[in-house]
DNA sequence: CAACTATTCAATAAAACAATTGAATATGCA
DNA sequence: TGCATATTCAATTGTTTTATTGAATAGTTG
């Protein structure tokens, strides 16, 4: 094997992996799976991707070995295959936000319009004054959550308000900066008379050790 | 803007960046630029990419804002735009090597065939017994090199053997694991009667702080 | 200003990718 | 066994990406 053949082989192989990251739908799927394993149906339901197309994208991720699958009954459950997938995906997000300021602008604009742009950092959280609330689906909370967080999925929030202490500010978090469940939760809570803000971080941020 | 519109905008924008990583030629260009700025001509010469095609790929990288350009005379010099580019690219390489064992196998096979698979780590380097040799082009050495390294580009090595101390083992390094200049140097040095091995690391490894 | 060098641009053709549709398969349950 | 559910497969179409070629442009040098 010549030096050129070596390089071609190696860069082709790496591009085989990076190509799996080159589609916006697959990136959204990676963000979903970062929060917990999901069936094809769940992936399709939580994104704007059709069922068959979601299956195709998951297969692309699978042949790049970024995800693994497990059969459970007649369902197929997909999981991230390796913590390095998360690490690489986060590095890409950080790079993208650094070189493309439009991303941050879009996010801020969305939140300013809803007055959910205020957020509080985990390090500033004082348990006596704040309640940390995980508004993701229960399965994602079970898969991994921030210490001390209470789980009430945003869909159930209105019916379960009694579980919240009246005196504290509610600090809601969800799947991360591109997820709007915490925004929805904050808006609902404020409409019901609570003080509520978003959390600056998300559980995925802390799960990225290689 | 709806939640779905927000997500579409954000993931589309990120995919705009990740797409720039999805071509093997561009990955090789990123590895080249990680070692120092280069003109289009240099990029084309050091890869198997035609001149016009190299220019096109550099423009793709530029519109993704991964590289910057500077005009110097009638040359156009390209540089990595941001240290996060390096960080993301390294995360991708690490991921690819983790999920695709064929990459490591190919590299080991190439080096075993040449008996250059032996390498020594920077931390094990003792100055009294080893000489650290940077065999990359001089411009790349100037751009950044490991402390204490001597610069002799592999092309000039045969003519400059007198600069090497006879008693020490020569530890050669180049652009990284996918670069074969250090292998070539080790082979040449051994043929000339020196003890020589590759260094396990490369300068790029240490330059990846965000 | 003419010749030269370095680069970009534009047009093309082949290949790869993406989303849709409907059929096929596999598993579970009545 | 038959029906329902969950998923994959296969075929199709439109779009995007890629490498090649040759022309056009910009800066340099004599």
Short mmCIF file of C-alpha atoms (C1' of nucleotides) in Angstrom, two decimals:
data_model
loop_
_atom_site.label_atom_id
_atom_site.label_comp_id
_atom_site.label_asym_id
_atom_site.label_seq_id
_atom_site.Cartn_x
_atom_site.Cartn_y
_atom_site.Cartn_z
CA UNK A 1 0.00 0.00 0.00
CA UNK A 2 1.34 3.40 -0.97
CA UNK A 3 1.15 6.49 1.17
CA UNK A 4 -1.58 7.86 -1.11
CA UNK A 5 -3.60 4.67 -0.84
CA UNK A 6 -3.28 4.80 2.92
CA UNK A 7 -4.55 8.36 3.05
CA UNK A 8 -7.39 7.65 0.66
CA UNK A 9 -8.47 4.67 2.73
CA UNK A 10 -8.28 6.55 6.00
CA UNK A 11 -10.00 9.74 4.90
CA UNK A 12 -12.66 7.79 3.04
CA UNK A 13 -13.34 5.82 6.17
CA UNK A 14 -13.59 8.92 8.32
CA UNK A 15 -15.81 10.63 5.76
CA UNK A 16 -18.05 7.59 6.00
CA UNK A 17 -18.63 8.62 9.61
CA UNK A 18 -18.84 12.39 9.08
CA UNK A 19 -21.35 11.94 6.26
CA UNK A 20 -23.74 10.51 8.81
CA UNK A 21 -23.68 13.94 10.51
CA UNK A 22 -24.34 15.84 7.31
CA UNK A 23 -28.11 15.80 7.31
CA UNK A 24 -30.29 18.02 9.52
CA UNK A 25 -32.82 15.29 10.21
CA UNK A 26 -30.12 12.95 11.40
CA UNK A 27 -28.73 15.67 13.66
CA UNK A 28 -32.12 16.10 15.23
CA UNK A 29 -32.31 12.34 15.72
CA UNK A 30 -28.91 12.39 17.44
CA UNK A 31 -30.17 15.08 19.81
CA UNK A 32 -33.20 12.97 20.56
CA UNK A 33 -31.17 9.84 21.20
CA UNK A 34 -28.78 11.83 23.38
CA UNK A 35 -31.64 12.03 25.84
CA UNK A 36 -32.46 8.36 25.82
CA UNK A 37 -33.19 5.39 23.65
CA UNK A 38 -36.15 5.59 21.30
CA UNK A 39 -38.16 3.38 18.99
CA UNK A 40 -38.47 4.33 15.32
CA UNK A 41 -42.04 5.40 15.96
CA UNK A 42 -41.00 7.71 18.79
CA UNK A 43 -38.26 9.25 16.68
CA UNK A 44 -40.72 9.91 13.87
CA UNK A 45 -43.33 11.28 16.26
CA UNK A 46 -40.95 13.73 17.95
CA UNK A 47 -39.54 15.11 14.74
CA UNK A 48 -41.04 16.22 11.47
CA UNK A 49 -39.78 13.05 9.79
CA UNK A 50 -42.06 10.42 8.27
CA UNK A 51 -41.99 6.95 9.69
CA UNK A 52 -40.22 5.27 6.76
CA UNK A 53 -37.79 8.14 6.43
CA UNK A 54 -36.94 8.01 10.12
CA UNK A 55 -36.24 4.30 9.72
CA UNK A 56 -33.94 5.07 6.79
CA UNK A 57 -32.04 7.74 8.68
CA UNK A 58 -31.64 5.45 11.66
CA UNK A 59 -30.21 2.84 9.35
CA UNK A 60 -27.72 5.34 8.00
CA UNK A 61 -26.66 6.11 11.56
CA UNK A 62 -26.50 2.40 12.26
CA UNK A 63 -24.26 1.59 9.31
CA UNK A 64 -21.97 4.40 10.45
CA UNK A 65 -22.06 2.61 13.82
CA UNK A 66 -23.19 5.76 15.62
CA UNK A 67 -26.25 4.00 16.99
CA UNK A 68 -27.10 0.49 18.04
CA UNK A 69 -30.45 -1.23 17.90
CA UNK A 70 -32.21 -3.65 20.15
CA UNK A 71 -35.43 -5.47 19.42
CA UNK A 72 -38.06 -5.40 22.08
CA UNK A 73 -41.25 -7.18 21.15
CA UNK A 74 -42.15 -5.89 17.73
CA UNK A 75 -40.39 -2.62 18.39
CA UNK A 76 -36.86 -1.69 17.46
CA UNK A 77 -35.14 0.51 19.99
CA UNK A 78 -32.21 2.67 18.91
CA UNK A 79 -29.49 3.96 21.24
CA UNK A 80 -26.30 5.94 20.78
CA UNK A 81 -23.54 3.40 20.29
CA UNK A 82 -20.71 5.19 22.06
CA UNK A 83 -20.21 8.22 24.33
CA UNK A 84 -17.80 9.56 21.72
CA UNK A 85 -20.79 10.09 19.45
CA UNK A 86 -22.12 12.56 21.97
CA UNK A 87 -18.70 14.18 22.36
CA UNK A 88 -18.26 14.65 18.62
CA UNK A 89 -21.81 15.89 18.17
CA UNK A 90 -21.34 18.43 20.94
CA UNK A 91 -18.05 19.60 19.46
CA UNK A 92 -19.86 20.12 16.16
CA UNK A 93 -22.64 22.08 17.83
CA UNK A 94 -20.14 24.28 19.60
CA UNK A 95 -18.25 24.85 16.39
CA UNK A 96 -21.42 25.64 14.48
CA UNK A 97 -22.57 28.14 17.09
CA UNK A 98 -19.14 29.75 17.07
CA UNK A 99 -18.82 30.19 13.33
CA UNK A 100 -22.49 30.75 12.52
CA UNK A 101 -23.83 33.50 14.81
CA UNK A 102 -27.23 33.17 13.14
CA UNK A 103 -27.90 30.08 15.23
CA UNK A 104 -27.63 31.94 18.50
CA UNK A 105 -29.60 34.86 17.08
CA UNK A 106 -32.44 32.59 15.99
CA UNK A 107 -32.60 30.99 19.42
CA UNK A 108 -32.54 34.31 21.24
CA UNK A 109 -35.19 35.73 18.95
CA UNK A 110 -37.49 32.77 19.56
CA UNK A 111 -37.12 33.16 23.31
CA UNK A 112 -37.27 36.92 23.43
CA UNK A 113 -40.61 36.79 21.65
CA UNK A 114 -41.89 34.54 24.46
CA UNK A 115 -39.99 36.23 27.27
CA UNK A 116 -38.33 32.93 28.09
CA UNK A 117 -34.85 34.22 27.29
CA UNK A 118 -34.00 34.58 30.95
CA UNK A 119 -32.15 31.56 32.30
CA UNK A 120 -30.32 30.55 35.43
CA UNK A 121 -27.21 28.47 35.65
CA UNK A 122 -26.95 25.22 37.56
CA UNK A 123 -24.11 26.62 39.65
CA UNK A 124 -26.33 29.46 40.86
CA UNK A 125 -29.11 27.15 41.98
CA UNK A 126 -29.99 27.33 45.65
CA UNK A 127 -32.33 24.52 46.69
CA UNK A 128 -34.16 26.59 49.26
CA UNK A 129 -35.37 29.13 46.69
CA UNK A 130 -35.53 27.15 43.45
CA UNK A 131 -37.12 23.91 42.33
CA UNK A 132 -35.38 22.12 39.49
CA UNK A 133 -37.96 20.67 37.11
CA UNK A 134 -37.31 18.14 34.34
CA UNK A 135 -40.11 18.51 31.80
CA UNK A 136 -38.95 15.82 29.36
CA UNK A 137 -40.90 12.58 28.92
CA UNK A 138 -40.56 10.31 31.93
CA UNK A 139 -38.44 7.78 30.05
CA UNK A 140 -35.80 10.38 29.38
CA UNK A 141 -35.76 11.40 33.02
CA UNK A 142 -35.23 7.76 33.96
CA UNK A 143 -32.43 7.46 31.40
CA UNK A 144 -30.56 10.27 33.14
CA UNK A 145 -31.40 13.51 34.90
CA UNK A 146 -29.83 16.27 36.92
CA UNK A 147 -29.45 15.56 40.63
CA UNK A 148 -32.38 16.81 42.67
CA UNK A 149 -34.65 17.38 39.70
CA UNK A 150 -38.37 16.63 39.86
CA UNK A 151 -39.91 14.99 36.80
CA UNK A 152 -43.14 16.32 35.34
CA UNK A 153 -43.36 15.99 31.57
CA UNK A 154 -44.59 19.20 29.99
CA UNK A 155 -47.67 17.40 28.64
CA UNK A 156 -48.77 16.51 32.16
CA UNK A 157 -47.72 19.74 33.80
CA UNK A 158 -51.09 21.44 33.87
CA UNK A 159 -52.70 18.48 35.63
CA UNK A 160 -49.89 18.06 38.16
CA UNK A 161 -49.36 21.61 39.36
CA UNK A 162 -50.18 20.55 42.92
CA UNK A 163 -46.84 18.72 43.07
CA UNK A 164 -45.02 22.03 42.88
CA UNK A 165 -44.16 24.01 46.01
CA UNK A 166 -45.86 27.40 45.82
CA UNK A 167 -43.10 29.51 47.28
CA UNK A 168 -40.19 28.52 45.02
CA UNK A 169 -39.12 29.68 41.59
CA UNK A 170 -39.43 26.80 39.16
CA UNK A 171 -36.32 26.21 37.02
CA UNK A 172 -37.29 24.09 34.03
CA UNK A 173 -35.03 22.18 31.71
CA UNK A 174 -35.49 19.86 28.77
CA UNK A 175 -33.33 18.34 26.04
CA UNK A 176 -31.08 21.30 25.51
CA UNK A 177 -30.82 24.64 23.81
CA UNK A 178 -32.67 23.55 20.67
CA UNK A 179 -35.58 22.07 22.58
CA UNK A 180 -38.61 24.18 23.40
CA UNK A 181 -40.31 22.07 26.03
CA UNK A 182 -38.84 24.13 28.87
CA UNK A 183 -40.03 27.31 27.18
CA UNK A 184 -43.54 25.90 26.99
CA UNK A 185 -43.35 24.84 30.61
CA UNK A 186 -42.16 28.27 31.76
CA UNK A 187 -45.00 29.96 29.88
CA UNK A 188 -47.58 27.61 31.35
CA UNK A 189 -46.25 28.00 34.87
CA UNK A 190 -46.21 31.77 34.64
CA UNK A 191 -49.80 31.74 33.38
CA UNK A 192 -50.66 29.76 36.52
CA UNK A 193 -49.01 32.28 38.79
CA UNK A 194 -45.61 30.69 39.36
CA UNK A 195 -42.23 32.27 39.02
CA UNK A 196 -40.46 30.22 36.38
CA UNK A 197 -37.28 30.42 34.30
CA UNK A 198 -35.33 28.09 32.06
CA UNK A 199 -32.16 26.36 33.21
CA UNK A 200 -29.10 27.34 31.18
CA UNK A 201 -27.75 23.78 30.95
CA UNK A 202 -29.19 20.38 30.14
CA UNK A 203 -28.33 16.83 31.28
CA UNK A 204 -26.66 16.11 27.93
CA UNK A 205 -24.04 18.76 28.67
CA UNK A 206 -22.76 16.76 31.62
CA UNK A 207 -22.92 13.36 29.93
CA UNK A 208 -20.25 14.04 27.32
CA UNK A 209 -17.20 12.54 28.97
CA UNK A 210 -15.42 10.24 26.53
CA UNK B 1 -41.75 31.37 14.61
CA UNK B 2 -43.02 27.99 15.72
CA UNK B 3 -41.03 25.42 17.63
CA UNK B 4 -40.75 23.34 14.46
CA UNK B 5 -39.51 26.29 12.45
CA UNK B 6 -36.92 27.02 15.11
CA UNK B 7 -35.65 23.46 15.02
CA UNK B 8 -35.57 23.36 11.25
CA UNK B 9 -33.61 26.59 11.14
CA UNK B 10 -31.13 25.50 13.77
CA UNK B 11 -30.51 21.98 12.50
CA UNK B 12 -30.29 23.22 8.92
CA UNK B 13 -27.69 25.76 9.99
CA UNK B 14 -25.64 23.17 11.86
CA UNK B 15 -25.88 20.76 8.95
CA UNK B 16 -24.49 23.56 6.81
CA UNK B 17 -21.35 23.26 8.90
CA UNK B 18 -21.24 19.48 9.23
CA UNK B 19 -21.68 19.05 5.48
CA UNK B 20 -18.33 20.76 5.05
CA UNK B 21 -16.80 17.79 6.92
CA UNK B 22 -18.52 15.20 4.81
CA UNK B 23 -15.99 14.86 2.00
CA UNK B 24 -12.69 12.97 2.30
CA UNK B 25 -10.76 15.53 0.28
CA UNK B 26 -11.91 18.32 2.53
CA UNK B 27 -10.92 16.30 5.58
CA UNK B 28 -7.45 15.89 4.19
CA UNK B 29 -7.33 19.64 3.56
CA UNK B 30 -8.34 20.28 7.16
CA UNK B 31 -5.50 18.06 8.33
CA UNK B 32 -3.11 19.99 6.12
CA UNK B 33 -4.30 23.37 7.35
CA UNK B 34 -4.11 22.13 10.93
CA UNK B 35 -0.36 22.18 10.45
CA UNK B 36 -0.15 25.68 9.03
CA UNK B 37 -1.58 28.02 6.46
CA UNK B 38 -1.31 27.02 2.82
CA UNK B 39 -1.90 28.47 -0.62
CA UNK B 40 -4.28 26.74 -2.99
CA UNK B 41 -1.34 25.49 -4.98
CA UNK B 42 0.29 23.96 -1.90
CA UNK B 43 -2.94 22.27 -0.90
CA UNK B 44 -3.31 20.79 -4.37
CA UNK B 45 0.34 19.70 -4.47
CA UNK B 46 0.24 17.94 -1.10
CA UNK B 47 -2.94 16.03 -1.81
CA UNK B 48 -4.24 14.10 -4.78
CA UNK B 49 -6.64 16.93 -5.60
CA UNK B 50 -6.51 18.92 -8.82
CA UNK B 51 -5.84 22.62 -8.62
CA UNK B 52 -9.34 23.79 -9.56
CA UNK B 53 -10.93 21.17 -7.35
CA UNK B 54 -8.78 22.19 -4.40
CA UNK B 55 -9.92 25.75 -4.92
CA UNK B 56 -13.53 24.60 -4.94
CA UNK B 57 -13.15 22.60 -1.75
CA UNK B 58 -11.45 25.51 -0.05
CA UNK B 59 -14.37 27.68 -1.03
CA UNK B 60 -16.78 25.20 0.48
CA UNK B 61 -14.79 25.34 3.70
CA UNK B 62 -14.75 29.10 3.47
CA UNK B 63 -18.49 29.46 3.04
CA UNK B 64 -18.91 27.22 6.08
CA UNK B 65 -16.54 29.67 7.80
CA UNK B 66 -14.16 26.89 8.78
CA UNK B 67 -11.26 28.61 7.01
CA UNK B 68 -10.27 32.17 6.31
CA UNK B 69 -8.30 33.47 3.37
CA UNK B 70 -5.70 36.14 2.98
CA UNK B 71 -4.26 37.45 -0.28
CA UNK B 72 -0.52 37.68 -0.52
CA UNK B 73 0.75 38.87 -3.89
CA UNK B 74 -1.09 36.80 -6.42
CA UNK B 75 -1.45 33.95 -3.97
CA UNK B 76 -4.39 33.19 -1.76
CA UNK B 77 -3.44 31.78 1.62
CA UNK B 78 -5.99 29.73 3.55
CA UNK B 79 -5.96 29.26 7.35
CA UNK B 80 -8.23 27.54 9.83
CA UNK B 81 -10.70 30.16 11.02
CA UNK B 82 -11.11 29.08 14.62
CA UNK B 83 -9.48 26.68 17.09
CA UNK B 84 -12.89 25.05 17.49
CA UNK B 85 -12.50 23.75 13.94
CA UNK B 86 -9.52 21.76 15.12
CA UNK B 87 -11.37 20.61 18.23
CA UNK B 88 -14.37 19.40 16.25
CA UNK B 89 -12.21 17.75 13.62
CA UNK B 90 -10.24 15.91 16.30
CA UNK B 91 -13.42 14.79 18.02
CA UNK B 92 -14.58 13.39 14.68
CA UNK B 93 -11.31 11.57 14.13
CA UNK B 94 -11.47 10.06 17.58
CA UNK B 95 -15.05 9.00 17.03
CA UNK B 96 -14.24 7.51 13.64
CA UNK B 97 -11.32 5.54 15.01
CA UNK B 98 -13.48 4.31 17.88
CA UNK B 99 -16.41 3.08 15.81
CA UNK B 100 -14.51 2.01 12.70
CA UNK B 101 -11.67 -0.30 13.76
CA UNK B 102 -10.64 -0.65 10.12
CA UNK B 103 -8.95 2.72 10.31
CA UNK B 104 -6.55 1.64 13.00
CA UNK B 105 -6.02 -1.68 11.27
CA UNK B 106 -5.12 0.00 7.99
CA UNK B 107 -2.64 2.28 9.73
CA UNK B 108 -1.03 -0.56 11.65
CA UNK B 109 -0.82 -2.69 8.54
CA UNK B 110 0.90 0.10 6.61
CA UNK B 111 3.45 0.57 9.37
CA UNK B 112 4.01 -3.08 10.16
CA UNK B 113 4.90 -3.66 6.52
CA UNK B 114 7.61 -1.00 6.89
CA UNK B 115 8.57 -1.86 10.46
CA UNK B 116 7.75 1.69 11.50
CA UNK B 117 4.97 0.61 13.81
CA UNK B 118 7.11 1.11 16.87
CA UNK B 119 6.59 4.55 18.41
CA UNK B 120 7.56 6.36 21.56
CA UNK B 121 5.44 8.74 23.56
CA UNK B 122 6.39 12.32 24.27
CA UNK B 123 6.15 11.70 27.99
CA UNK B 124 8.79 8.97 27.75
CA UNK B 125 11.27 11.18 25.91
CA UNK B 126 14.55 11.69 27.67
CA UNK B 127 16.65 14.41 26.02
CA UNK B 128 19.95 12.76 26.74
CA UNK B 129 19.11 9.64 24.75
CA UNK B 130 16.64 10.86 22.13
CA UNK B 131 16.59 13.63 19.57
CA UNK B 132 13.15 14.93 18.62
CA UNK B 133 12.99 15.59 14.89
CA UNK B 134 10.27 17.52 13.05
CA UNK B 135 10.30 16.33 9.44
CA UNK B 136 7.48 18.53 8.15
CA UNK B 137 8.17 21.40 5.73
CA UNK B 138 9.94 24.29 7.41
CA UNK B 139 6.88 26.56 7.22
CA UNK B 140 4.88 24.14 9.31
CA UNK B 141 7.63 23.94 11.89
CA UNK B 142 7.61 27.73 12.10
CA UNK B 143 3.82 27.74 12.43
CA UNK B 144 4.13 25.59 15.54
CA UNK B 145 6.29 22.72 16.77
CA UNK B 146 7.00 20.62 19.81
CA UNK B 147 9.41 22.15 22.30
CA UNK B 148 12.99 21.10 21.73
CA UNK B 149 12.39 19.67 18.26
CA UNK B 150 14.92 20.05 15.48
CA UNK B 151 13.54 20.86 12.02
CA UNK B 152 14.75 18.91 9.00
CA UNK B 153 12.07 18.41 6.34
CA UNK B 154 12.03 14.83 5.12
CA UNK B 155 12.94 15.99 1.60
CA UNK B 156 16.19 17.49 2.85
CA UNK B 157 16.99 14.81 5.37
CA UNK B 158 19.45 12.83 3.30
CA UNK B 159 21.53 15.94 2.62
CA UNK B 160 21.50 17.15 6.21
CA UNK B 161 22.36 14.02 8.14
CA UNK B 162 25.42 15.72 9.58
CA UNK B 163 23.13 17.88 11.73
CA UNK B 164 22.09 14.80 13.67
CA UNK B 165 24.00 13.62 16.73
CA UNK B 166 25.31 10.10 16.09
CA UNK B 167 24.75 8.63 19.51
CA UNK B 168 21.05 9.41 20.00
CA UNK B 169 17.91 7.65 18.85
CA UNK B 170 16.04 9.92 16.44
CA UNK B 171 12.34 10.35 17.23
CA UNK B 172 10.60 11.68 14.14
CA UNK B 173 7.17 13.25 13.91
CA UNK B 174 5.11 14.84 11.17
CA UNK B 175 1.50 15.94 10.70
CA UNK B 176 -0.09 13.17 12.65
CA UNK B 177 -1.20 9.58 12.48
CA UNK B 178 -2.38 9.77 8.86
CA UNK B 179 0.84 11.34 7.61
CA UNK B 180 3.65 9.15 6.38
CA UNK B 181 6.55 11.62 6.36
CA UNK B 182 7.83 10.38 9.70
CA UNK B 183 7.69 6.81 8.43
CA UNK B 184 9.75 7.79 5.41
CA UNK B 185 12.21 9.60 7.64
CA UNK B 186 12.57 6.65 9.98
CA UNK B 187 13.25 4.32 7.06
CA UNK B 188 15.84 6.65 5.59
CA UNK B 189 17.57 7.16 8.92
CA UNK B 190 17.73 3.44 9.60
CA UNK B 191 19.21 2.86 6.17
CA UNK B 192 21.89 5.36 7.10
CA UNK B 193 22.70 3.57 10.31
CA UNK B 194 20.70 5.55 12.83
CA UNK B 195 18.34 4.27 15.46
CA UNK B 196 15.03 5.89 14.64
CA UNK B 197 11.37 5.57 15.69
CA UNK B 198 8.21 7.55 15.21
CA UNK B 199 6.76 9.77 17.89
CA UNK B 200 3.32 8.69 19.06
CA UNK B 201 1.90 12.24 19.13
CA UNK B 202 1.94 15.24 16.83
CA UNK B 203 1.86 19.02 17.42
CA UNK B 204 -1.78 19.16 16.35
CA UNK B 205 -2.71 16.98 19.32
CA UNK B 206 -1.61 19.68 21.73
CA UNK B 207 -3.10 22.62 19.80
CA UNK B 208 -6.72 21.62 20.24
CA UNK B 209 -7.72 23.72 23.25
CA UNK B 210 -10.90 25.61 22.47
"C1'" DC C 1 1.50 46.41 -22.03
"C1'" DA C 2 2.56 41.59 -22.75
"C1'" DA C 3 3.60 37.28 -20.70
"C1'" DC C 4 3.18 34.74 -16.63
"C1'" DT C 5 1.41 32.84 -12.35
"C1'" DA C 6 -2.19 31.82 -9.18
"C1'" DT C 7 -6.77 31.49 -8.59
"C1'" DT C 8 -11.60 31.51 -9.49
"C1'" DC C 9 -15.58 30.83 -12.34
"C1'" DA C 10 -18.85 28.33 -15.26
"C1'" DA C 11 -20.56 24.41 -17.54
"C1'" DT C 12 -20.97 19.65 -17.60
"C1'" DA C 13 -21.79 14.78 -16.48
"C1'" DA C 14 -21.73 11.19 -13.24
"C1'" DA C 15 -22.67 9.76 -8.75
"C1'" DA C 16 -24.70 10.07 -4.29
"C1'" DC C 17 -28.37 11.57 -1.36
"C1'" DA C 18 -33.08 12.43 0.24
"C1'" DA C 19 -38.04 12.07 0.73
"C1'" DT C 20 -42.19 9.69 -0.78
"C1'" DT C 21 -44.91 5.87 -1.71
"C1'" DG C 22 -46.55 1.40 -1.30
"C1'" DA C 23 -45.37 -3.35 -0.71
"C1'" DA C 24 -43.10 -6.82 2.19
"C1'" DT C 25 -41.74 -8.76 6.62
"C1'" DA C 26 -41.76 -9.79 11.41
"C1'" DT C 27 -43.64 -9.98 15.88
"C1'" DG C 28 -47.47 -10.08 19.10
"C1'" DC C 29 -52.05 -11.01 20.30
"C1'" DA C 30 -56.87 -12.67 19.91
"C1'" DT D 1 -54.64 -19.00 12.00
"C1'" DG D 2 -55.81 -14.23 11.21
"C1'" DC D 3 -55.38 -9.45 12.25
"C1'" DA D 4 -52.88 -5.55 14.04
"C1'" DT D 5 -48.69 -3.17 14.92
"C1'" DA D 6 -43.95 -1.82 14.08
"C1'" DT D 7 -40.47 -1.74 10.99
"C1'" DT D 8 -37.89 -2.43 6.83
"C1'" DC D 9 -37.42 -2.82 1.92
"C1'" DA D 10 -37.64 -1.38 -2.90
"C1'" DA D 11 -38.65 1.66 -6.45
"C1'" DT D 12 -39.04 6.29 -7.85
"C1'" DT D 13 -38.15 11.11 -8.48
"C1'" DG D 14 -35.97 15.33 -7.66
"C1'" DT D 15 -32.07 17.46 -5.63
"C1'" DT D 16 -27.29 17.97 -4.24
"C1'" DT D 17 -22.58 16.88 -4.51
"C1'" DT D 18 -18.43 15.89 -6.92
"C1'" DA D 19 -14.62 16.02 -10.24
"C1'" DT D 20 -13.28 17.56 -14.73
"C1'" DT D 21 -12.53 20.72 -18.25
"C1'" DG D 22 -11.57 24.99 -20.17
"C1'" DA D 23 -12.29 29.86 -20.01
"C1'" DA D 24 -11.98 34.17 -17.32
"C1'" DT D 25 -9.86 37.15 -13.88
"C1'" DA D 26 -6.39 39.33 -10.90
"C1'" DG D 27 -2.04 40.33 -9.60
"C1'" DT D 28 3.13 40.24 -10.84
"C1'" DT D 29 7.10 40.75 -13.55
"C1'" DG D 30 9.89 42.00 -17.35
#
